[in-house]
Coordinates of C-alpha atoms and ligand atoms in Angstrom, one line a residue:
M1 CA -0.1 -0.2 0.2
C2 CA 1.0 3.7 -0.1
G3 CA 4.3 4.7 1.5
I4 CA 4.9 8.0 3.0
V5 CA 8.1 9.7 4.2
G6 CA 8.5 13.0 5.6
Y7 CA 11.8 14.8 6.8
L8 CA 12.8 18.1 8.7
G9 CA 16.6 19.0 9.5
P10 CA 19.7 19.7 7.7
L11 CA 20.1 17.1 5.2
N12 CA 18.8 17.6 2.0
P13 CA 15.2 16.5 2.0
K14 CA 15.1 15.3 -1.6
D15 CA 17.8 12.7 -0.8
V16 CA 16.2 11.4 2.6
I17 CA 12.7 11.3 0.8
M18 CA 13.9 9.3 -2.1
Q19 CA 16.1 6.8 -0.2
G20 CA 13.2 6.4 2.4
L21 CA 10.8 5.7 -0.6
K22 CA 13.0 3.4 -2.5
K23 CA 13.2 1.5 1.2
L24 CA 9.4 1.2 1.0
E25 CA 9.1 0.2 -3.0
Y26 CA 8.3 -3.2 -1.4
R27 CA 4.8 -2.1 -0.3
G28 CA 3.6 -1.8 -3.8
Y29 CA 2.9 1.3 -5.6
D30 CA 2.2 2.7 -9.3
S31 CA 3.1 6.5 -9.2
A32 CA 5.3 8.5 -6.7
G33 CA 6.0 12.1 -5.8
L34 CA 7.5 14.6 -3.4
A35 CA 7.3 18.1 -2.1
I36 CA 9.7 20.2 -0.8
I37 CA 9.6 23.8 0.7
Q38 CA 12.3 25.9 -1.1
D39 CA 12.8 29.7 -0.9
G40 CA 9.1 29.9 0.6
H41 CA 7.4 27.9 -2.2
T42 CA 6.3 24.3 -2.4
K43 CA 8.2 22.5 -5.1
L44 CA 6.0 19.4 -6.2
I45 CA 7.0 16.8 -8.8
R46 CA 5.2 13.8 -9.5
A47 CA 5.5 10.6 -11.7
M48 CA 3.6 7.9 -12.9
G49 CA 5.2 4.3 -12.7
K50 CA 8.5 3.1 -11.1
L51 CA 10.6 5.4 -8.8
Q52 CA 13.2 5.9 -11.4
A53 CA 10.6 7.6 -13.5
L54 CA 10.2 10.3 -10.6
D55 CA 14.0 10.3 -10.3
D56 CA 14.6 11.2 -14.1
K57 CA 12.5 13.8 -13.6
I58 CA 13.9 15.5 -10.7
K59 CA 17.9 14.6 -10.9
N60 CA 18.7 17.7 -13.0
E61 CA 16.4 20.2 -10.9
S62 CA 18.4 21.8 -7.9
W63 CA 17.1 20.9 -4.8
T64 CA 17.7 22.8 -1.5
G65 CA 15.5 23.2 1.4
H66 CA 15.0 21.5 4.9
I67 CA 11.6 20.3 4.9
G68 CA 9.8 18.0 2.5
I69 CA 7.4 15.0 1.9
G70 CA 7.1 12.0 -0.4
H71 CA 4.9 9.4 -1.3
T72 CA 4.5 6.1 -3.3
R73 CA 0.7 5.8 -4.4
W74 CA -1.1 2.5 -4.9
A75 CA -4.2 3.5 -6.2
T76 CA -7.6 3.3 -4.7
H77 CA -9.9 6.5 -5.9
G78 CA -9.0 7.4 -9.2
V79 CA -6.9 5.5 -11.9
P80 CA -2.9 5.6 -11.6
S81 CA -1.9 8.7 -13.1
E82 CA 0.7 11.6 -12.6
R83 CA -2.4 13.7 -11.7
N84 CA -3.9 11.5 -9.4
A85 CA -0.4 10.8 -7.8
H86 CA 0.7 12.5 -4.4
P87 CA 1.5 14.9 -3.0
H88 CA -1.4 16.9 -3.3
K89 CA -1.6 20.7 -3.1
A90 CA -4.3 23.1 -2.2
R91 CA -3.1 26.8 -1.7
G92 CA -0.3 26.6 0.7
I93 CA -1.0 23.2 2.0
T94 CA 0.3 20.0 0.5
L95 CA -0.1 16.6 1.9
V96 CA 0.6 12.9 1.4
H97 CA -2.0 10.1 2.4
N98 CA -2.4 6.7 2.6
G99 CA -5.9 5.1 3.4
I100 CA -9.4 5.9 2.4
I101 CA -11.8 8.6 3.0
E102 CA -15.1 7.0 2.9
N103 CA -17.1 10.5 2.9
Y104 CA -15.3 11.8 -0.1
H105 CA -18.2 12.2 -2.4
E106 CA -20.0 14.4 0.1
I107 CA -17.1 16.4 0.8
K108 CA -16.2 17.0 -2.9
E109 CA -19.8 18.1 -3.6
R110 CA -19.4 20.7 -0.7
L111 CA -16.1 21.9 -1.9
L112 CA -17.1 22.3 -5.8
A113 CA -20.6 24.0 -4.3
K114 CA -18.0 26.7 -2.7
G115 CA -16.0 26.9 -6.1
A116 CA -12.9 24.6 -5.1
H117 CA -10.6 23.9 -7.9
I118 CA -10.1 20.0 -7.6
A119 CA -7.4 18.8 -9.9
S120 CA -7.3 15.1 -9.1
D121 CA -9.7 12.0 -8.9
T122 CA -8.8 11.3 -5.5
D123 CA -10.2 11.7 -1.8
S124 CA -6.6 13.1 -0.4
E125 CA -6.9 16.1 -2.6
L126 CA -10.1 17.1 -0.7
V127 CA -8.3 16.7 2.7
A128 CA -5.7 19.1 1.5
H129 CA -8.2 21.7 0.3
L130 CA -10.3 21.2 3.6
I131 CA -7.0 21.9 5.8
A132 CA -6.4 25.0 3.6
E133 CA -9.9 26.3 4.7
E134 CA -9.4 25.8 8.1
Y135 CA -5.7 27.4 8.1
E136 CA -6.8 30.4 6.6
K137 CA -9.3 30.7 9.8
V138 CA -7.1 29.8 12.5
K139 CA -3.4 30.1 11.2
D140 CA -2.1 27.3 12.9
L141 CA -1.6 24.1 11.4
K142 CA -1.9 21.6 14.3
S143 CA -5.5 23.4 15.1
A144 CA -6.5 23.4 11.3
V145 CA -5.7 19.5 11.4
E146 CA -7.6 19.1 14.4
R147 CA -10.8 20.7 12.9
V148 CA -10.5 18.8 9.7
L149 CA -10.3 15.4 11.2
P150 CA -14.1 15.5 12.8
Q151 CA -15.4 16.1 8.8
L152 CA -13.8 12.7 7.9
T153 CA -14.8 9.1 8.0
G154 CA -12.8 6.0 7.1
A155 CA -9.1 4.6 8.0
F156 CA -6.4 7.2 6.9
S157 CA -3.0 8.3 7.8
I158 CA -1.7 11.7 6.4
V159 CA 1.4 14.1 6.6
V160 CA 0.9 17.8 5.8
L161 CA 3.3 20.4 4.8
C162 CA 2.4 24.1 5.2
E163 CA 4.1 27.2 3.0
Q164 CA 3.2 29.5 5.7
S165 CA 4.9 27.6 8.5
P166 CA 7.8 26.0 7.1
N167 CA 9.3 24.7 10.2
E168 CA 7.0 22.2 11.2
L169 CA 5.1 19.0 9.8
I170 CA 1.8 17.7 11.0
A171 CA 1.1 13.9 11.1
F172 CA -2.1 12.1 12.1
K173 CA -2.8 8.3 12.1
D174 CA -6.2 6.5 12.1
G175 CA -5.5 2.9 10.4
P176 CA -2.5 2.7 8.0
P177 CA 0.9 2.8 10.0
L178 CA 3.0 5.7 10.8
V179 CA 6.1 6.1 12.8
V180 CA 8.4 8.9 13.9
G181 CA 12.3 8.7 13.8
L182 CA 13.8 10.8 16.2
G183 CA 17.5 12.4 15.2
K184 CA 19.4 15.3 16.7
G185 CA 18.2 18.4 15.1
E186 CA 16.2 16.4 12.8
N187 CA 13.3 14.4 12.7
F188 CA 11.4 11.8 10.4
V189 CA 8.1 10.4 9.8
A190 CA 7.1 7.4 7.6
S191 CA 5.1 4.3 6.8
D192 CA 7.6 1.7 8.0
V193 CA 10.8 2.0 10.3
Q194 CA 12.7 0.4 7.1
A195 CA 12.5 3.7 5.4
L196 CA 14.4 5.4 8.3
I197 CA 16.8 2.7 9.7
K198 CA 19.6 4.4 7.9
Y199 CA 19.1 7.6 9.8
T200 CA 18.0 6.4 13.4
N201 CA 17.0 3.6 15.4
E202 CA 14.7 5.5 18.0
F203 CA 11.3 5.1 17.1
I204 CA 7.8 6.5 18.4
Y205 CA 4.7 4.6 17.3
L206 CA 1.6 6.3 16.6
N207 CA -1.6 4.9 17.7
D208 CA -4.8 5.5 16.1
R209 CA -6.3 8.8 16.3
E210 CA -3.0 10.4 17.3
I211 CA -1.5 13.8 15.7
V212 CA 2.2 14.3 15.9
K213 CA 3.8 17.7 15.4
L214 CA 7.3 17.5 14.3
E215 CA 9.8 20.2 14.3
P216 CA 14.0 20.1 13.6
S217 CA 14.5 19.7 17.5
K218 CA 11.1 18.7 18.9
V219 CA 8.2 15.9 18.6
Q220 CA 4.9 16.4 20.2
L221 CA 2.2 14.1 20.7
F222 CA -1.3 14.8 20.9
S223 CA -4.8 13.1 21.2
S224 CA -7.1 14.2 18.0
H225 CA -8.6 16.6 20.4
G226 CA -5.3 18.1 20.8
V227 CA -4.5 17.0 24.3
A228 CA -1.0 16.1 24.6
I229 CA 0.5 12.6 25.1
E230 CA 3.6 11.4 26.7
R231 CA 5.3 8.3 25.0
K232 CA 8.6 6.8 25.4
S233 CA 10.7 6.2 22.3
V234 CA 11.8 2.6 21.3
T235 CA 14.9 1.5 20.4
L236 CA 15.3 -1.0 17.6
N237 CA 18.0 -3.1 16.4
W238 CA 17.5 -4.0 12.9
S239 CA 20.5 -2.5 10.9
A240 CA 20.4 -1.0 7.7
E241 CA 22.5 -4.0 6.2
L242 CA 19.5 -6.1 6.9
T243 CA 17.3 -4.3 4.3
E244 CA 20.0 -4.6 1.6
K245 CA 19.8 -7.4 -0.9
Q246 CA 23.7 -8.5 -0.1
G247 CA 24.8 -9.6 -3.2
F248 CA 21.5 -11.5 -4.1
A249 CA 19.9 -10.6 -7.5
H250 CA 16.8 -9.9 -5.8
F251 CA 15.2 -9.5 -2.2
M252 CA 13.1 -13.0 -2.7
L253 CA 16.2 -14.9 -3.4
K254 CA 18.1 -13.2 -0.4
E255 CA 15.1 -13.9 1.9
I256 CA 14.8 -17.5 0.5
H257 CA 18.3 -18.0 1.4
E258 CA 18.2 -16.8 4.6
Q259 CA 15.6 -19.4 6.1
P260 CA 17.9 -21.7 7.7
R261 CA 18.9 -18.6 10.1
T262 CA 15.5 -17.2 10.6
V263 CA 13.9 -20.5 11.1
A264 CA 16.4 -20.8 13.9
A265 CA 16.0 -17.4 15.1
A266 CA 12.1 -18.0 15.3
V267 CA 12.6 -20.7 17.8
N268 CA 15.7 -21.0 19.5
S269 CA 14.9 -18.6 22.4
H270 CA 12.0 -20.8 23.2
L271 CA 14.0 -24.0 23.4
V272 CA 15.8 -25.1 26.7
E273 CA 18.1 -28.1 26.2
N274 CA 15.4 -30.7 24.7
S275 CA 12.4 -29.0 25.6
V276 CA 9.9 -26.1 24.8
R277 CA 9.3 -23.1 26.8
L278 CA 6.2 -21.0 25.5
D279 CA 7.8 -17.8 27.0
R280 CA 8.0 -14.0 26.4
V281 CA 4.5 -14.1 25.4
G282 CA 3.4 -11.3 28.0
F283 CA -0.3 -12.3 28.0
N284 CA -2.3 -9.2 29.8
D285 CA 1.0 -7.7 30.8
Q286 CA 0.0 -3.8 30.8
N287 CA 3.8 -2.9 30.5
Y288 CA 4.5 -5.5 28.1
F289 CA 6.2 -2.9 25.4
E290 CA 8.5 -1.0 27.7
N291 CA 9.7 -4.3 29.9
R292 CA 9.6 -6.9 26.6
E293 CA 13.5 -6.9 26.5
T294 CA 14.1 -7.4 30.1
L295 CA 11.1 -9.8 30.9
D296 CA 11.7 -12.3 33.8
V297 CA 11.3 -15.3 31.2
E298 CA 10.6 -18.0 33.7
K299 CA 7.9 -16.0 35.4
D300 CA 6.2 -15.2 31.8
W301 CA 6.1 -18.8 31.0
Q302 CA 4.4 -19.8 34.4
N303 CA 2.1 -16.9 33.3
T304 CA 1.2 -18.4 29.7
Q305 CA 0.7 -22.0 31.5
K306 CA -2.0 -20.3 33.8
V307 CA -3.5 -18.5 31.4
L308 CA -3.7 -21.3 28.4
Q309 CA -4.9 -23.7 30.9
G310 CA -8.5 -22.1 30.9
V311 CA -8.7 -22.2 26.8
E312 CA -10.9 -24.7 25.6
R313 CA -10.5 -23.9 21.7
V314 CA -8.6 -21.7 19.4
F315 CA -9.5 -19.9 16.5
I316 CA -6.8 -18.8 13.9
I317 CA -7.4 -15.7 11.5
A318 CA -5.3 -14.6 8.8
C319 CA -5.1 -13.6 5.1
G320 CA -3.2 -15.0 2.5
T321 CA 0.3 -16.8 2.9
S322 CA -0.4 -16.0 6.8
F323 CA -3.9 -17.9 6.5
Y324 CA -1.9 -20.9 5.0
A325 CA 0.4 -21.1 8.0
G326 CA -2.7 -21.0 9.9
N327 CA -3.9 -23.9 8.1
V328 CA -0.8 -26.0 9.0
A329 CA -1.2 -25.0 12.6
K330 CA -4.6 -26.3 12.7
Y331 CA -3.1 -29.9 12.1
F332 CA -0.2 -29.1 14.7
L333 CA -2.5 -28.2 17.4
E334 CA -5.2 -30.9 17.0
K335 CA -2.7 -33.5 17.0
I336 CA -0.2 -32.4 19.7
A337 CA -2.6 -30.0 22.1
K338 CA -5.9 -31.9 21.5
I339 CA -7.8 -28.7 21.2
P340 CA -10.5 -27.7 18.5
V341 CA -8.9 -25.5 15.9
E342 CA -11.1 -23.2 13.6
I343 CA -9.4 -21.3 11.1
D344 CA -11.0 -18.5 9.2
I345 CA -10.0 -15.7 6.5
A346 CA -10.0 -12.3 8.4
S347 CA -12.1 -10.7 5.5
E348 CA -15.1 -13.3 6.3
F349 CA -14.2 -13.4 9.9
R350 CA -14.8 -9.6 10.4
Y351 CA -18.2 -9.4 8.6
R352 CA -19.8 -12.7 9.4
D353 CA -20.9 -11.7 13.0
P354 CA -19.1 -15.1 14.3
V355 CA -20.0 -16.7 17.5
I356 CA -16.8 -16.8 19.7
P357 CA -17.8 -19.2 22.9
K358 CA -16.1 -18.5 26.2
N359 CA -12.8 -19.4 26.9
T360 CA -11.8 -19.1 23.2
L361 CA -8.3 -17.9 22.3
V362 CA -8.4 -16.1 18.9
M363 CA -4.8 -16.1 17.4
T364 CA -4.1 -13.8 14.5
I365 CA -0.9 -14.3 12.0
S366 CA 0.5 -11.5 10.3
Q367 CA 3.8 -10.8 8.8
S368 CA 3.2 -7.2 8.5
G369 CA 1.2 -6.5 11.5
E370 CA -0.8 -4.3 9.8
T371 CA -3.0 -6.1 7.4
A372 CA -6.4 -4.2 7.7
D373 CA -8.8 -7.2 7.7
T374 CA -6.6 -9.0 10.3
L375 CA -6.6 -5.9 12.7
A376 CA -10.5 -5.7 12.3
A377 CA -10.5 -9.1 13.1
I378 CA -8.5 -9.0 16.4
R379 CA -10.5 -5.8 17.3
L380 CA -13.6 -7.6 17.1
A381 CA -12.5 -10.7 18.8
K382 CA -11.5 -8.5 22.0
E383 CA -14.9 -6.8 21.6
K384 CA -16.4 -10.2 22.0
G385 CA -14.3 -10.9 24.8
A386 CA -12.0 -13.2 23.4
L387 CA -8.3 -13.7 24.5
T388 CA -6.0 -12.6 21.8
L389 CA -2.7 -13.7 20.5
S390 CA -0.9 -12.1 17.9
L391 CA 2.1 -13.8 15.7
C392 CA 3.6 -11.2 13.9
N393 CA 7.2 -10.1 12.5
V394 CA 7.1 -6.4 12.9
K395 CA 7.4 -5.6 16.6
N396 CA 5.0 -2.7 17.8
S397 CA 2.9 -3.1 14.7
S398 CA -0.8 -2.3 15.2
I399 CA -1.8 -5.8 15.8
D400 CA 0.7 -6.6 18.1
R401 CA -0.1 -3.6 20.1
I402 CA -3.9 -4.6 20.3
A403 CA -3.2 -8.3 21.3
D404 CA -3.3 -9.8 25.1
G405 CA -0.4 -11.9 24.1
H406 CA 2.5 -11.7 21.5
L407 CA 4.8 -14.0 19.6
Y408 CA 7.1 -13.0 16.9
M409 CA 8.8 -14.6 13.7
N410 CA 12.0 -13.0 14.3
A411 CA 12.7 -13.0 10.5
G412 CA 14.0 -9.7 10.3
P413 CA 12.5 -7.3 7.5
E414 CA 11.1 -8.9 4.5
I415 CA 11.2 -7.0 1.4
G416 CA 10.2 -9.3 -1.1
V417 CA 6.6 -8.6 -1.6
A418 CA 5.9 -12.5 -2.0
S419 CA 6.3 -13.8 1.5
T420 CA 8.9 -16.7 2.1
K421 CA 11.1 -16.5 5.3
A422 CA 8.3 -15.0 7.4
F423 CA 6.3 -18.1 6.3
T424 CA 8.8 -20.5 7.2
A425 CA 9.4 -18.6 10.4
T426 CA 5.6 -18.8 11.1
L427 CA 5.7 -22.4 10.7
A428 CA 8.6 -22.8 13.1
I429 CA 7.3 -20.8 15.7
L430 CA 3.8 -22.7 15.4
N431 CA 5.6 -25.8 16.0
V432 CA 6.6 -24.4 19.2
F433 CA 3.3 -23.0 20.0
A434 CA 1.7 -26.5 19.8
L435 CA 4.6 -28.2 21.8
G436 CA 4.1 -25.6 24.2
F437 CA 0.5 -25.6 24.6
G438 CA 0.7 -29.7 24.3
K439 CA 2.7 -29.6 27.5
I440 CA 0.5 -27.3 29.5
R441 CA -2.4 -29.5 28.4
K442 CA -0.5 -32.5 29.3
S443 CA -1.4 -33.9 26.0
L444 CA 2.4 -34.3 24.9
P445 CA 4.6 -37.1 26.1
V446 CA 8.1 -35.9 27.2
K447 CA 9.4 -38.6 24.7
E448 CA 7.6 -36.9 21.9
E449 CA 8.5 -33.6 23.0
Q450 CA 12.2 -34.3 23.1
E451 CA 12.2 -35.8 19.7
L452 CA 10.3 -32.8 17.9
V453 CA 12.6 -30.3 19.5
A454 CA 15.6 -32.5 18.4
S455 CA 13.8 -32.2 14.9
L456 CA 13.6 -28.4 15.2
R457 CA 17.1 -28.1 16.2
A458 CA 18.2 -30.0 13.3
L459 CA 15.9 -28.2 10.7
P460 CA 18.2 -25.5 9.8
S461 CA 20.9 -27.9 8.5
K462 CA 18.1 -29.5 6.5
M463 CA 17.0 -26.3 4.7
E464 CA 20.6 -25.6 3.8
V465 CA 20.4 -29.1 1.9
V466 CA 17.5 -28.2 0.2
L467 CA 18.9 -24.8 -0.9
S468 CA 21.9 -26.4 -1.9
Y469 CA 19.8 -28.5 -4.5
D470 CA 18.5 -25.1 -6.0
K471 CA 19.8 -26.3 -9.6
Y472 CA 17.3 -28.8 -9.8
F473 CA 14.6 -26.7 -8.8
Q474 CA 15.8 -24.1 -11.5
A475 CA 15.8 -26.8 -14.3
A476 CA 12.3 -28.1 -12.8
A477 CA 11.0 -24.3 -13.2
K478 CA 12.4 -24.0 -16.8
T479 CA 10.2 -27.0 -18.0
L480 CA 7.0 -25.5 -16.6
K481 CA 6.7 -22.6 -18.9
D482 CA 4.3 -24.3 -21.4
F483 CA 1.9 -25.9 -19.4
K484 CA -1.4 -24.4 -19.7
G485 CA -2.3 -24.7 -15.7
F486 CA -1.0 -25.9 -12.7
L487 CA -2.8 -27.9 -9.8
F488 CA -0.8 -28.3 -6.5
M489 CA -1.7 -30.9 -4.3
G490 CA -1.0 -32.7 -1.0
R491 CA -2.9 -34.2 2.4
G492 CA -2.6 -33.4 5.8
T493 CA -0.1 -30.5 6.3
S494 CA 0.9 -30.6 2.6
Y495 CA -2.5 -29.3 1.6
P496 CA -1.6 -26.0 3.0
I497 CA 1.8 -26.2 1.5
A498 CA 0.0 -27.1 -1.8
M499 CA -2.0 -24.0 -1.6
E500 CA 1.1 -21.8 -0.5
G501 CA 2.9 -23.2 -3.7
A502 CA 0.1 -22.4 -6.1
L503 CA -0.3 -18.7 -4.5
K504 CA 3.6 -18.3 -5.1
L505 CA 3.1 -19.4 -8.9
K506 CA 0.4 -17.0 -9.2
E507 CA 1.9 -14.3 -7.3
L508 CA 5.4 -14.3 -8.9
A509 CA 4.8 -15.7 -12.7
Y510 CA 1.2 -15.0 -13.3
F511 CA 0.2 -18.5 -14.1
H512 CA -3.1 -20.0 -13.1
A513 CA -2.6 -22.5 -10.3
E514 CA -4.8 -24.1 -7.8
G515 CA -3.9 -25.6 -4.6
Y516 CA -6.2 -28.6 -3.3
A517 CA -6.4 -31.3 -1.0
A518 CA -5.6 -34.5 -3.0
G519 CA -8.5 -36.2 -1.6
E520 CA -10.9 -33.7 -3.1
M521 CA -9.1 -34.2 -6.9
K522 CA -12.0 -36.7 -7.5
H523 CA -14.6 -34.0 -6.5
G524 CA -13.9 -31.8 -9.6
P525 CA -10.5 -30.7 -10.7
I526 CA -9.6 -34.3 -12.1
A527 CA -11.6 -32.7 -15.1
L528 CA -8.9 -30.8 -15.9
I529 CA -6.5 -33.0 -16.2
D530 CA -4.6 -33.8 -19.3
E531 CA -1.2 -33.7 -20.9
R532 CA -1.1 -29.8 -20.5
M533 CA -1.7 -29.9 -17.0
A534 CA 1.4 -29.9 -14.7
I535 CA 0.5 -31.6 -11.2
V536 CA 2.9 -30.7 -8.3
M537 CA 2.4 -33.4 -5.5
V538 CA 3.7 -32.8 -2.1
A539 CA 4.3 -36.2 -0.8
P540 CA 6.5 -36.6 2.1
R541 CA 6.4 -40.0 3.6
D542 CA 3.9 -39.5 6.4
H543 CA 0.8 -41.5 7.1
Y544 CA -0.9 -39.9 4.0
F545 CA 1.6 -41.5 1.6
E546 CA 0.0 -44.2 0.3
K547 CA -3.4 -42.1 -0.4
T548 CA -1.4 -39.7 -2.0
V549 CA 0.4 -42.1 -4.2
S550 CA -2.9 -43.5 -5.4
N551 CA -3.9 -39.6 -6.5
I552 CA -0.6 -39.7 -8.6
E553 CA -1.8 -43.0 -10.3
E554 CA -4.9 -41.2 -11.1
V555 CA -3.5 -38.4 -12.7
R556 CA -0.8 -40.6 -14.6
A557 CA -3.7 -42.4 -16.0
R558 CA -5.2 -39.2 -17.6
G559 CA -1.8 -38.1 -18.8
G560 CA -1.0 -35.2 -16.4
Y561 CA 2.5 -34.2 -16.2
I562 CA 3.6 -35.0 -12.7
I563 CA 6.3 -33.2 -10.6
S564 CA 6.6 -35.0 -7.1
L565 CA 8.4 -33.7 -3.9
G566 CA 9.3 -36.8 -1.8
S567 CA 11.2 -37.5 1.4
G568 CA 14.8 -38.7 0.3
D569 CA 15.5 -41.1 -2.4
D570 CA 11.9 -42.3 -2.7
Q571 CA 12.0 -44.9 -5.4
A572 CA 8.5 -45.6 -5.5
L573 CA 7.5 -41.5 -6.2
K574 CA 10.7 -41.5 -8.7
R575 CA 8.9 -44.3 -10.8
I576 CA 5.5 -42.8 -11.0
S577 CA 6.7 -39.0 -11.3
K578 CA 7.9 -37.2 -14.9
Q579 CA 10.3 -35.4 -12.3
Y580 CA 10.9 -36.3 -8.9
L581 CA 12.4 -33.7 -6.4
P582 CA 13.9 -35.1 -3.1
I583 CA 13.7 -33.4 0.2
P584 CA 15.8 -34.7 3.3
V585 CA 13.9 -37.0 5.5
S586 CA 12.3 -35.2 8.6
D587 CA 9.3 -35.6 10.8
W588 CA 5.7 -34.6 9.9
M589 CA 6.1 -31.0 11.9
T590 CA 9.1 -29.8 10.1
N591 CA 8.1 -31.2 6.9
P592 CA 6.1 -28.4 5.8
I593 CA 8.9 -26.0 6.3
L594 CA 11.2 -27.8 4.1
F595 CA 8.7 -28.7 1.2
V596 CA 7.7 -25.3 0.9
V597 CA 11.2 -23.9 0.0
P598 CA 11.5 -25.9 -3.5
L599 CA 7.9 -24.5 -4.1
Q600 CA 9.1 -21.1 -3.6
L601 CA 12.4 -21.3 -5.6
M602 CA 10.5 -22.7 -8.6
A603 CA 8.1 -19.7 -8.6
Y604 CA 11.1 -17.4 -8.1
H605 CA 12.9 -18.9 -11.2
L606 CA 10.1 -19.3 -13.3
S607 CA 9.4 -15.4 -12.7
S608 CA 12.7 -14.3 -13.2
E609 CA 13.2 -16.3 -16.4
L610 CA 10.1 -14.6 -17.6
G611 CA 11.3 -11.4 -16.9
Y612 CA 9.1 -10.3 -14.3
D613 CA 9.7 -8.0 -11.3
V614 CA 10.3 -10.8 -8.8
D615 CA 10.3 -8.3 -5.7
Q616 CA 7.3 -6.4 -7.1
P617 CA 4.9 -8.2 -8.6
R618 CA 2.2 -6.3 -10.5
N619 CA -0.9 -5.0 -8.6
L620 CA 0.2 -6.4 -5.3
A621 CA 1.4 -4.7 -2.2
K622 CA 3.3 -5.8 1.0
S623 CA 1.0 -4.8 3.8
V624 CA -2.7 -4.6 2.8
T625 CA -3.5 -1.8 4.9
V626 CA -6.6 -0.7 3.2
E627 CA -9.5 -3.3 2.3
Ligands
AGP1 C1 2.2 -13.4 0.5 O1 3.1 -13.6 -0.6 C2 1.2 -12.3 0.0 N1 1.8 -11.4 -0.5 C3 0.0 -12.1 0.9 O2 -0.8 -13.0 0.6 C4 0.4 -12.1 2.3 O3 0.6 -13.2 3.0 C5 -0.9 -11.5 2.8 O4 -1.5 -10.2 2.2 C6 -1.1 -11.2 4.6 O5 -0.1 -10.6 5.0 P1 0.5 -10.2 6.5 O6 0.9 -11.6 7.0 O7 1.5 -9.3 6.6 O8 -1.0 -10.2 7.3

């Protein structure tokens, strides 16, 4: 979704903004622009397409000044075009905006009736007009913004620049994320810390309906009614280096190769010798965000046990890849913790008026922690009295801050729009969660716990082995170009892995691919099978194996092209498949983490072979902060 960067200080704002926007490219966008106050005037330049197009337009201009805002736009109201790109200006007021103003029709009519000249089709420009009107009355930017807020409905964040008051930026958040970066004699505001890591590691996260006034040496926080708020800053230890490609052709490839390390980082702090300790969850700890780093882990584990003992069922809610991870978790939790699990797509859950019985734990999974539907779902779950637990990658994100309990993927920044390392880190932490929950519910024998922990510890090196077979996956990907369609299938935990494999192929290579439970094949998809259909079978040696082999035979009888992924040197699979890809032998809970890696790599290679934009596939956004 849209990316915002604002800066005031001694550096050249153009450089800070362009570098920040570059770091936000992963969010997805179709146009970009920036505005800087220079010699008392607002210099505003916008361009359609990639940041390179904006860069080409501005590189021969002279840029001075000490305050500016920039934006990458992902179109909602109005087609992608230069005219609709941000920033938008109305008299001396210029702004950038992320989100949606729902009552924009009504505002537009009101403004047109008053003779306003509206230059774009966006809802954003209207807000600039409203602020300009109020500014003319009160001559104070913060008060003008405050007076406009009650006139707007929707979920949106804005950053505002004023020609007549060139030493301040005013920002407001209600929905899409905004974070303030603190510097010495300079301050920043952006949609994501990744835009600012190069300049500072000191941040203040805005909550919904908060206004911030930034000056070069001062940052003040207010409620939307202008009441001052005190908030401590947070120090982050993500280095700028983590957000670079480090020699890989694409962020996605780098992220795929980081997985042995990120999977280890996800689980290691919860493994104590050969057992699991589900600690650092901070259930119902009011001071969790201040004390997170210094938490007494043993005490926290006691607290987690006490809280989870009372839980009788689990709902898991998420979108996209995170939803598929939730589907895998259903198998883990039902088998290991013997607890009923329901799994839901957030956009369905939030509008369905779901019944949440007493003693339900509602767990959300979200890499970004900002997905609008998942955020609304966790809010609804809380309203309905559920205990909530967030599993996310971005600490202090909106979902993280709302939840009663907190688990982290610890995967580091994920820049590639298609999720890879966050998915496997999620599956790894869900292993730990299921084992911890199983212990609490006394449904997990000690011996089984020890074996599964040993298997988790061995996982990173097995992942290294999978990655070392990349040339086979690359060769397999080459053969896929000419098929008319793809069916990914599996049973048990391999079913959501098949869905994730199909999603990766759709997102990256723009092929029609479907993920199916192999047992469902006879109920419809079998009609699709002929020699132009490629079937990717996820077939580890687990207790579904024989059934999956029967499905492969059925595909073979109809001339489908079979690529199967199996455990080790599986002669049976080799015999019946056109291509066989061996995966190191592991147990049923870590298999999904190993088996998804070749599917990520095949989609990656196919996409780069076809010359597509791997890191920013068309129409996609990294964090979907609007519905
Ligand atoms: C993953 O490759 C996708 N880009 C997408 O499905 C993503 O998983 C989904 O939008 C959910 O995002 P979240 O985990 O940040 O909530």
